Coordinates of C-alpha atoms in Angstrom, one line a residue:
M1 CA 68.2 -54.5 90.2
I2 CA 66.1 -51.4 91.0
R3 CA 63.3 -49.9 88.8
I4 CA 63.3 -46.2 88.2
L5 CA 59.8 -44.8 87.4
S6 CA 59.2 -41.3 86.1
R7 CA 56.2 -39.1 86.4
E8 CA 54.9 -40.3 83.0
D9 CA 55.4 -43.9 84.1
V10 CA 53.3 -43.2 87.1
R11 CA 50.6 -41.6 85.1
R12 CA 50.4 -44.5 82.7
A13 CA 50.6 -47.1 85.4
L14 CA 47.8 -45.9 87.7
P15 CA 44.6 -44.3 86.4
M16 CA 42.7 -42.2 89.0
R17 CA 39.8 -44.7 89.5
Q18 CA 42.3 -47.5 90.3
A19 CA 44.2 -45.1 92.6
I20 CA 41.0 -44.3 94.5
E21 CA 40.4 -48.0 95.2
A22 CA 44.0 -48.5 96.3
I23 CA 43.6 -45.6 98.7
K24 CA 40.4 -46.9 100.1
G25 CA 42.1 -50.2 100.9
A26 CA 45.1 -48.4 102.5
F27 CA 42.8 -46.3 104.8
A28 CA 40.8 -49.5 105.7
Q29 CA 44.1 -51.2 106.8
L30 CA 45.2 -48.1 108.7
S31 CA 41.9 -48.0 110.7
T32 CA 41.8 -51.7 111.4
G33 CA 45.3 -52.0 112.9
Q34 CA 47.0 -53.4 109.8
A35 CA 49.5 -50.6 109.3
D36 CA 52.6 -49.3 111.0
V37 CA 52.8 -45.6 110.4
P38 CA 55.2 -43.5 112.5
L39 CA 54.4 -39.8 112.6
R40 CA 56.3 -38.1 109.8
V41 CA 59.5 -36.3 110.6
A42 CA 59.5 -32.7 109.5
L43 CA 62.8 -31.0 108.8
N44 CA 62.1 -27.3 108.7
V45 CA 64.2 -24.9 106.6
P46 CA 63.0 -21.4 107.7
R47 CA 65.8 -19.7 105.8
H48 CA 64.2 -20.8 102.6
D49 CA 60.6 -21.0 103.7
G50 CA 60.4 -24.7 103.3
V51 CA 60.0 -28.0 105.0
T52 CA 61.1 -31.5 104.0
L53 CA 59.1 -34.4 105.4
F54 CA 60.1 -38.1 105.8
M55 CA 57.2 -40.5 105.7
P56 CA 57.6 -44.3 106.1
A57 CA 54.9 -46.9 106.4
Y58 CA 54.2 -50.6 106.2
L59 CA 50.9 -52.2 105.2
S60 CA 50.8 -55.6 106.8
A61 CA 47.7 -57.0 105.0
D62 CA 49.3 -56.1 101.6
D63 CA 52.8 -56.7 102.8
Q64 CA 54.0 -53.5 101.3
M65 CA 56.6 -51.0 102.5
A66 CA 57.9 -47.6 101.3
V67 CA 59.2 -44.3 102.4
K68 CA 58.6 -40.9 100.9
I69 CA 60.7 -37.8 101.0
V70 CA 58.6 -34.7 100.2
S71 CA 59.6 -31.1 100.2
V72 CA 57.3 -28.1 100.3
F73 CA 59.2 -24.8 99.6
N74 CA 56.8 -21.9 99.4
D75 CA 59.1 -19.7 97.3
N76 CA 59.3 -22.2 94.5
P77 CA 56.4 -20.9 92.4
A78 CA 58.1 -17.5 92.1
R79 CA 61.2 -19.4 90.9
G80 CA 59.2 -21.2 88.2
L81 CA 59.4 -24.5 90.2
P82 CA 56.6 -26.7 91.6
L83 CA 55.7 -26.0 95.2
I84 CA 56.1 -29.7 96.0
H85 CA 58.9 -32.2 95.1
A86 CA 59.0 -35.8 96.2
L87 CA 60.6 -39.1 95.8
V88 CA 59.3 -42.6 96.9
V89 CA 61.5 -45.6 97.6
V90 CA 59.7 -48.9 97.6
V91 CA 61.3 -51.6 99.8
D92 CA 60.6 -55.3 99.5
A93 CA 58.9 -56.2 102.7
T94 CA 60.3 -59.8 102.7
T95 CA 64.0 -58.9 102.3
G96 CA 64.3 -55.2 103.0
V97 CA 65.8 -54.8 99.5
P98 CA 65.0 -51.4 97.8
V99 CA 63.2 -52.4 94.6
A100 CA 62.0 -49.1 93.1
V101 CA 62.5 -45.4 93.1
I102 CA 59.4 -43.5 91.9
D103 CA 58.8 -39.9 91.1
G104 CA 56.8 -38.8 94.2
T105 CA 55.8 -35.3 93.0
Y106 CA 53.0 -36.6 90.7
L107 CA 52.4 -39.6 93.0
T108 CA 51.7 -37.2 95.9
A109 CA 49.2 -35.2 93.8
L110 CA 47.6 -38.5 92.5
R111 CA 47.3 -40.1 95.9
T112 CA 46.0 -36.8 97.5
G113 CA 43.4 -36.5 94.8
A114 CA 42.5 -40.2 95.2
A115 CA 41.9 -39.6 98.9
S116 CA 39.4 -36.9 98.1
G117 CA 37.9 -39.3 95.5
A118 CA 37.6 -42.0 98.2
A119 CA 36.0 -39.5 100.7
T120 CA 33.7 -38.1 98.1
D121 CA 32.6 -41.6 97.1
L122 CA 31.8 -42.5 100.7
L123 CA 30.4 -39.2 102.0
A124 CA 29.1 -37.0 99.2
R125 CA 25.5 -36.9 98.1
E126 CA 24.8 -39.2 95.1
D127 CA 23.3 -36.2 93.2
A128 CA 26.3 -33.9 93.6
R129 CA 26.8 -32.3 90.2
I130 CA 28.9 -29.1 90.8
V131 CA 32.3 -28.9 92.5
A132 CA 34.3 -25.9 93.7
I133 CA 38.1 -26.1 93.8
F134 CA 40.2 -23.8 95.9
G135 CA 43.8 -23.7 94.7
A136 CA 44.8 -23.9 91.0
G137 CA 48.0 -25.8 91.5
V138 CA 48.9 -29.4 90.8
Q139 CA 46.9 -30.7 93.8
G140 CA 43.8 -28.8 92.6
R141 CA 44.0 -30.6 89.3
T142 CA 43.9 -34.1 90.8
Q143 CA 41.2 -33.1 93.2
L144 CA 38.9 -32.3 90.3
E145 CA 39.9 -35.4 88.4
A146 CA 39.2 -37.6 91.4
V147 CA 35.8 -36.1 92.2
C148 CA 34.8 -36.5 88.6
A149 CA 35.8 -40.2 88.8
V150 CA 33.2 -40.9 91.5
R151 CA 30.3 -38.4 90.8
P152 CA 28.6 -37.3 87.5
I153 CA 30.0 -33.8 87.8
E154 CA 28.5 -31.4 85.2
A155 CA 30.4 -28.2 86.0
A156 CA 33.2 -26.9 88.2
W157 CA 34.4 -23.6 89.6
V158 CA 37.9 -22.7 90.5
Y159 CA 39.1 -19.9 92.8
D160 CA 42.7 -18.9 93.4
V161 CA 44.3 -15.8 94.9
A162 CA 46.2 -15.5 91.6
P163 CA 43.5 -15.0 88.9
E164 CA 45.9 -15.9 86.1
R165 CA 46.6 -19.3 87.6
A166 CA 42.9 -19.9 87.9
A167 CA 42.3 -18.9 84.3
A168 CA 45.1 -21.3 83.1
Y169 CA 43.6 -24.1 85.3
A170 CA 40.1 -23.6 83.9
A171 CA 41.3 -23.7 80.3
E172 CA 43.4 -26.9 80.9
M173 CA 40.9 -28.8 83.0
S174 CA 38.0 -27.9 80.8
Q175 CA 39.8 -29.5 77.9
R176 CA 41.2 -32.5 79.9
L177 CA 37.9 -33.5 81.4
S178 CA 35.5 -32.2 78.7
L179 CA 33.8 -30.3 81.5
P180 CA 32.8 -26.6 81.9
V181 CA 35.3 -25.2 84.4
K182 CA 34.7 -21.5 85.3
V183 CA 36.8 -19.0 87.2
A184 CA 35.0 -17.7 90.3
A185 CA 35.3 -14.0 90.9
S186 CA 35.0 -14.7 94.6
P187 CA 35.0 -17.6 97.0
S188 CA 31.3 -17.0 97.5
E189 CA 30.5 -17.5 93.9
A190 CA 32.2 -20.9 93.9
V191 CA 30.9 -22.2 97.2
R192 CA 27.2 -21.2 97.0
Q193 CA 26.7 -23.5 93.9
A194 CA 28.8 -26.4 95.0
G195 CA 27.8 -29.9 96.2
V196 CA 31.4 -30.8 96.7
I197 CA 34.2 -28.4 97.8
C198 CA 37.9 -29.2 97.6
T199 CA 40.5 -27.0 99.2
A200 CA 44.1 -27.5 98.3
T201 CA 46.0 -24.4 99.5
T202 CA 48.6 -23.4 102.0
S203 CA 46.4 -20.7 103.5
S204 CA 46.7 -19.7 107.1
S205 CA 43.1 -18.3 107.2
P206 CA 39.8 -19.7 106.0
V207 CA 39.4 -19.6 102.2
F208 CA 35.6 -19.2 102.2
E209 CA 32.7 -18.1 104.5
D210 CA 30.7 -20.6 106.5
A211 CA 27.4 -18.8 105.6
D212 CA 28.0 -19.8 101.9
V213 CA 28.1 -23.5 102.6
R214 CA 24.7 -25.2 101.8
P215 CA 23.2 -28.1 103.7
G216 CA 24.2 -31.4 102.1
T217 CA 27.6 -30.1 100.9
H218 CA 30.6 -32.4 101.2
I219 CA 34.0 -30.8 101.8
N220 CA 37.5 -32.3 101.1
A221 CA 39.9 -30.2 103.2
M222 CA 43.3 -31.3 101.8
G223 CA 45.6 -28.4 102.6
A224 CA 46.4 -26.9 106.1
Y225 CA 48.9 -29.6 107.0
T226 CA 50.4 -27.7 110.0
P227 CA 48.9 -26.5 113.3
Q228 CA 49.2 -22.9 112.1
M229 CA 47.3 -23.4 108.7
Q230 CA 43.6 -23.1 108.4
E231 CA 41.5 -23.4 105.2
I232 CA 38.0 -24.2 106.8
P233 CA 36.1 -21.8 109.0
A234 CA 35.7 -23.0 112.5
E235 CA 31.9 -22.5 112.2
T236 CA 31.9 -25.0 109.3
I237 CA 33.9 -27.5 111.3
L238 CA 31.4 -27.3 114.1
R239 CA 28.3 -28.0 112.0
A240 CA 29.9 -30.7 109.9
K241 CA 30.3 -34.5 110.4
V242 CA 34.1 -34.5 110.6
V243 CA 36.0 -37.5 109.1
I244 CA 39.8 -37.6 109.2
D245 CA 42.5 -39.7 107.6
H246 CA 44.4 -40.6 110.8
R247 CA 43.5 -39.5 114.3
K248 CA 47.0 -39.3 115.6
A249 CA 48.4 -37.3 112.7
S250 CA 45.3 -35.0 112.5
L251 CA 45.5 -34.1 116.2
A252 CA 49.2 -33.4 115.8
E253 CA 49.1 -31.4 112.5
A254 CA 45.7 -30.3 111.3
G255 CA 45.2 -26.6 112.0
D256 CA 41.6 -26.8 110.7
L257 CA 40.9 -29.0 113.8
L258 CA 43.5 -27.8 116.3
I259 CA 42.6 -24.2 116.1
P260 CA 38.9 -24.7 117.1
L261 CA 40.1 -27.2 119.7
Q262 CA 42.5 -24.8 121.2
Q263 CA 39.9 -22.1 121.2
G264 CA 37.6 -24.3 123.2
L265 CA 34.9 -24.4 120.5
M266 CA 34.9 -28.2 120.3
T267 CA 36.3 -31.3 121.8
E268 CA 38.0 -34.3 120.1
D269 CA 34.6 -36.1 120.4
H270 CA 33.4 -34.0 117.5
I271 CA 35.6 -36.1 115.2
Y272 CA 33.2 -38.7 113.9
A273 CA 35.5 -41.3 112.3
E274 CA 38.6 -42.1 110.4
L275 CA 37.8 -42.6 106.7
G276 CA 39.2 -46.1 106.9
E277 CA 36.5 -47.0 109.5
I278 CA 33.9 -46.1 106.9
A279 CA 35.7 -47.8 104.1
A280 CA 36.0 -51.0 106.2
G281 CA 32.2 -50.9 107.0
R282 CA 32.7 -50.2 110.7
K283 CA 30.8 -46.9 110.6
P284 CA 28.2 -45.5 108.2
G285 CA 29.1 -42.5 106.0
R286 CA 26.5 -39.9 105.1
T287 CA 23.2 -40.6 106.9
S288 CA 21.2 -37.6 105.8
S289 CA 20.9 -35.6 102.6
E290 CA 21.1 -32.4 104.6
E291 CA 24.2 -33.0 106.7
I292 CA 27.4 -31.3 105.9
T293 CA 30.3 -33.9 105.7
L294 CA 33.9 -32.9 105.9
F295 CA 37.0 -35.0 105.2
K296 CA 40.1 -33.5 106.8
S297 CA 43.4 -34.9 105.5
V298 CA 47.0 -34.1 106.4
G299 CA 48.3 -36.9 104.3
V300 CA 49.4 -40.3 105.6
A301 CA 52.2 -42.5 104.4
V302 CA 49.9 -45.5 103.8
Q303 CA 48.6 -43.6 100.8
D304 CA 52.0 -43.4 99.3
V305 CA 52.7 -47.1 100.0
A306 CA 49.5 -48.2 98.5
A307 CA 49.8 -46.0 95.4
A308 CA 53.5 -46.9 94.9
G309 CA 52.7 -50.6 95.2
A310 CA 50.0 -50.3 92.6
V311 CA 52.3 -48.4 90.3
L312 CA 55.1 -50.9 90.7
D313 CA 52.8 -53.8 90.0
A314 CA 51.5 -52.2 86.8
A315 CA 55.0 -51.1 85.8
R316 CA 56.3 -54.7 86.0
R317 CA 53.3 -55.9 84.0
L318 CA 53.5 -53.2 81.3
G319 CA 57.3 -53.0 81.2
L320 CA 57.5 -49.4 82.3
G321 CA 60.5 -47.6 83.7
T322 CA 64.2 -48.4 83.6
E323 CA 65.9 -51.2 85.5
M324 CA 69.5 -50.7 86.7
A325 CA 72.0 -52.1 89.2
L326 CA 73.1 -49.8 92.0

């Protein structure tokens, strides 16, 4: 028997705060040698401006295994379709038997938001009250939800290159979170007021100016998942304490880091830690109220495994989903 879990099943099974704790645990295992995570395989589809990624992982401490197939097709929004589609297959680590198929589109947004929540919890100032969101898509929504789960956020700004998307985002998230969410007329208006900044775009050039980033700001850089993409100014990278999700993946894929590295502006030594090292207590997080902290994530399959495992456990307990024989 295999359990089929829909987007709504995932939403009911795993609230954001629980997702954040699951992701912290996954990152801690990753950084302490308790995870097997091959570099993801990218199948490029230039004819349709898309890429499909295959992401397997095994968490040995939790004895959990899964693989995600995720597609990012940039023309989809113009077709009225989500930018990202994904599916997660959970495999029983004892027998190798597939036990669940889970909607990965929402799970991806949830676990990506939860990674920002984990990083914000470990790195942002305790008195952060205002957040700026770049990108008014599905990812941008879970980014705001996650930050609000770990800090007493009082207001949010959203900026998107499509003002109508930003307006829809502001109306929806204001109601969902009972929080004032305003549309920023410019990147500067959002950044200058923010204690936490989240970027969730597919931009190939920085989405804000370094001069607008105040001391003490925490940044979650969640887009720019290829060497050619860049959301964060190199100047900001250089003056920030840089924390990553996975060193091997980041140095293969993160344009925000690779571009200043290739330009000779910094060396790999500028990378302070993996987030899992901080989550596991091996390195301290923020050590000064004035330092800029930056979490750069390209997405690691351990996030999907941990989130999918938590979803499946809750689904079994709550009777969610549909069981069927293949």
